[in-house]
C-alpha cells in the first residue's frame, strides 16, 4: 500500500495529473499469462476486461514471433519484405473479396485517421456521421467525432451525430423493422444536413457492434437500411472493427459480417498484435489507391516486420486454438449465467452481447429502466477487490463491460459469475 | 530478380499503388545487425540511412529487453506499472529542469498531433508556424503543416509557413546575425498574420536541426531571436526531435540544446525504441496538465511495458557504448572525408551536418549553386548498387542524407567515402 502511494505520486509527477487509472484502489500489475494477471503482492486476478491481449496475455507463440523477428530484422516498408505481404494476404482472406488491400499503421487511432481521409479521397467531401456516444480514437481529426469534450478552437462543423442505437430502449418502438427504419431516418437527416453544408457527405463511421455505446442486441439486418441510405448518397461506410473484430463476437470473424453489411473501409487496432502496437485499414484497392493518390502517406513503423510477425502469430493462434468457436461457446454460457443471476438480482435489467463481449445493464427499476450508473461503479470496484477485473460502459455508463482474452473458459466464467453474485448480494 | 518482380507485384496487389519504395532497383532485405543489412541473395549493405535502429540493427540488449517484457506483461497505463515511470524519469533527466513530464505515444506523428494540442490548451489559440519544407508526420492535423500536397477540403488556414533556413544561400546575406534577424523577421510576420486571423497564434513548430530542410550549418544562436519573438507573442516553441534527438548530432543529446534554445514542448519518435513503435511528448508539467484538462487523451498502446523496456534499453546502450561521443568523433571524420572528396569532385558544393547526420549538397555549378537534383538521384542509386544505402533530401532534393545507426565507425565511413568517390568518378 505504501508502495502504491509512492507509485501514484511518481506517476503524477512524471505523467501529469488527470491521467486515467482504473478502480478506486488501482491495481499495480507485474505479470500476465493467459486470462490471468498478478499484482506486485502476488495477488492473482481474472482478467475479464482486456481485449488487447486477444489470444491471452504473453501468449508464447506471439512472444516467440516477436523475439525471432526483432532479432533478425526490423525496418520500414520502403524496402521489400515478405512479412507485410504474408500478413496482408492472410488478413484480407478473412474479408469479403471486395476488401482486398490494406495499409498498416501503429494504432487504431491512426487507422481511423486514414479511413476518414480515404472517404475524402473517394468522395471529394469531408462531412462525417458518427453516433453520439462513440469513440474512434485520439488524433485531433478522429477526436472531432467524439461529443465528450469540445476541442480548443471548437468543433469543425463537419460531423453530424446520430443517436447511438439502444435496443433496450429502442427508437421507434419495439419492432425490429420500425427501430431500424427510425435509425436509418436519423442517418438520412444527417446526410441531408451535411449535403446542405459546405462539407458535403463523405462517410458514416460506426463500430458495427456499437461496443462503446453499450453493445446493444440489435435486430437482424438493423444496419441494412442505414447503409443503403449512405450508398444512395454516394458516401462510404467505414466499420471500426477495433473492438468486435478478430472473432470476438463468436459468430463471425468481423462485426460487420455479423451485422450483415459490406463496408467500404474497415479499421483495426487493439487486438491485432496481442498488445504489440499495430493497427490497419482494409479497403478495396480502388479506395486505397484513391487515398494514396490524394494524400501522401508514409508511416515509419507501420507494417514493420516485427509488427507483422506479431500480427500473423495472432491469426495463427486464433485459428489453431479455435478461439472464435470458444468465444461463441463460452460467451453463450456466461450470458446464460448472467440471466440466471438476473432472477436473483433485480438490479440486472438487461443481459446482452455476443461471444466474449457481453454484460449486464444495471437498472434501479426494471419497468422504468432507470440506469444504476453509480452502483455500476461500486460493482466493478467490488469485483476488483475480489480479484476479477472488468469495466463499465454504455450510454448511461451502467453496463458491465466483460471482454476478456479469447481463451476465457467456462471455469473462468463460473468464477466471474459467482464473484458477481457475491458483489451484487453484498451491495 | 524474378523473385523481386513477383514481390513487387504482390505488393501492388496487397498494399496498393504508389506506396513508396527506395531505389530504382528496390532492396529486398532479410537481415540486419549493427550497421549492416543483408538482402535475400546474401548481399551485404552498409546502412548509412536508417536512424530508426538507432543503437544498431537488432541490438541484442534491446531485443532482450523486448523479449523479457513481452513474455512477462504487456498492458496499458490504466494500471500502475513501474516501466513507464522508470523510463520517463530517465528520459526527462536528459532535458533541462523545465521539461519534467511526458506523454508516451506510438509514433512521432502521434506525438506532434498531441504537441499541437498542448499549445492550443495553453494559449487557447490554434494558429501554427512551420517551415515551408518541413515534415512533422502523417496524421490529418499534422499533415496540414506540410506544403507538399493540398488535402481534400483544403488547408485549414491556420498554418503560416516561413522559409526553411538555408545557410548555403542565406536570407539577409552571409553574416550570421543578419541571417538570424532576417529569419526572425519572417517568423514575426507570420505571427502578425495569425494574430490578425480568427485562429490566433499558438506555436512555432520546428526541427531545431532542420533535418528535412537539408540540415543547414546554422550560425550560433540562429534561432534565439525567432524564439524570443514567439515568446513575446505568448506562443509556444515546439521542437520536433524525431531526427536530431538521442545524441545523433554528437555535440548534444538534443537538437534544441545544440541550437541553444529552451522549447516548451519536445516531440520524439523514430529512434526512441530502436524500431519498436514508440514516440513521446516531453513538456513542463503545467503545459502537460493544461493539455490533459482541455483534451481527453488516452493511448492504448502508448507507454506499455514492452515499449518502455525497449526505450529504456536504448538509453542504456547509448550511455554504455558512448554512442553520442562516437557520433561526434566519426561524424567529424566522415565530414572531413567528404571535404577531401570535394577537392576532387566539383559536384560537391557544400559539406555540412553534425555528428552522424551529415552529407554533401550536390550542385552543377559552385558559383551559382545550381542544385544537381537528378544527379543526386543517380548517386544514391549508384551507391545502392555498390552496397551502400543512403538517401537524399533538402529544399532542392540534392543533398545526400547520411544518417546511419549510431555505432557507425571510421572504417564504415571509409567504405562509404571510397564508394562515393567511385560513384562520383563514374558519373
XYZ file of N, CA, C and O in Angstrom, chain B residues 75 105 114 299 322 339 399 409:
32
model
N 0.617 -4.399 -21.017
C -0.737 -3.875 -20.860
C -0.729 -2.359 -20.934
O 0.304 -1.752 -21.202
N 3.489 7.957 -26.684
C 2.619 7.617 -27.806
C 3.268 6.440 -28.545
O 4.227 5.861 -28.055
N -0.307 15.526 -30.606
C -0.538 15.932 -29.211
C 0.111 17.292 -28.933
O -0.500 18.166 -28.296
N -4.045 6.704 -24.887
C -3.439 5.964 -25.987
C -3.225 4.529 -25.511
O -2.390 4.272 -24.637
N 28.742 4.682 -25.285
C 29.208 6.060 -25.566
C 28.942 6.447 -27.025
O 29.826 6.934 -27.738
N 34.862 16.523 -47.368
C 35.587 17.742 -47.787
C 36.729 17.359 -48.718
O 36.982 18.037 -49.723
N 20.728 17.017 -51.602
C 21.721 16.759 -50.547
C 21.697 15.276 -50.207
O 20.623 14.695 -50.039
N 31.316 3.330 -37.614
C 32.743 3.506 -37.263
C 33.496 4.260 -38.362
O 32.977 4.489 -39.459
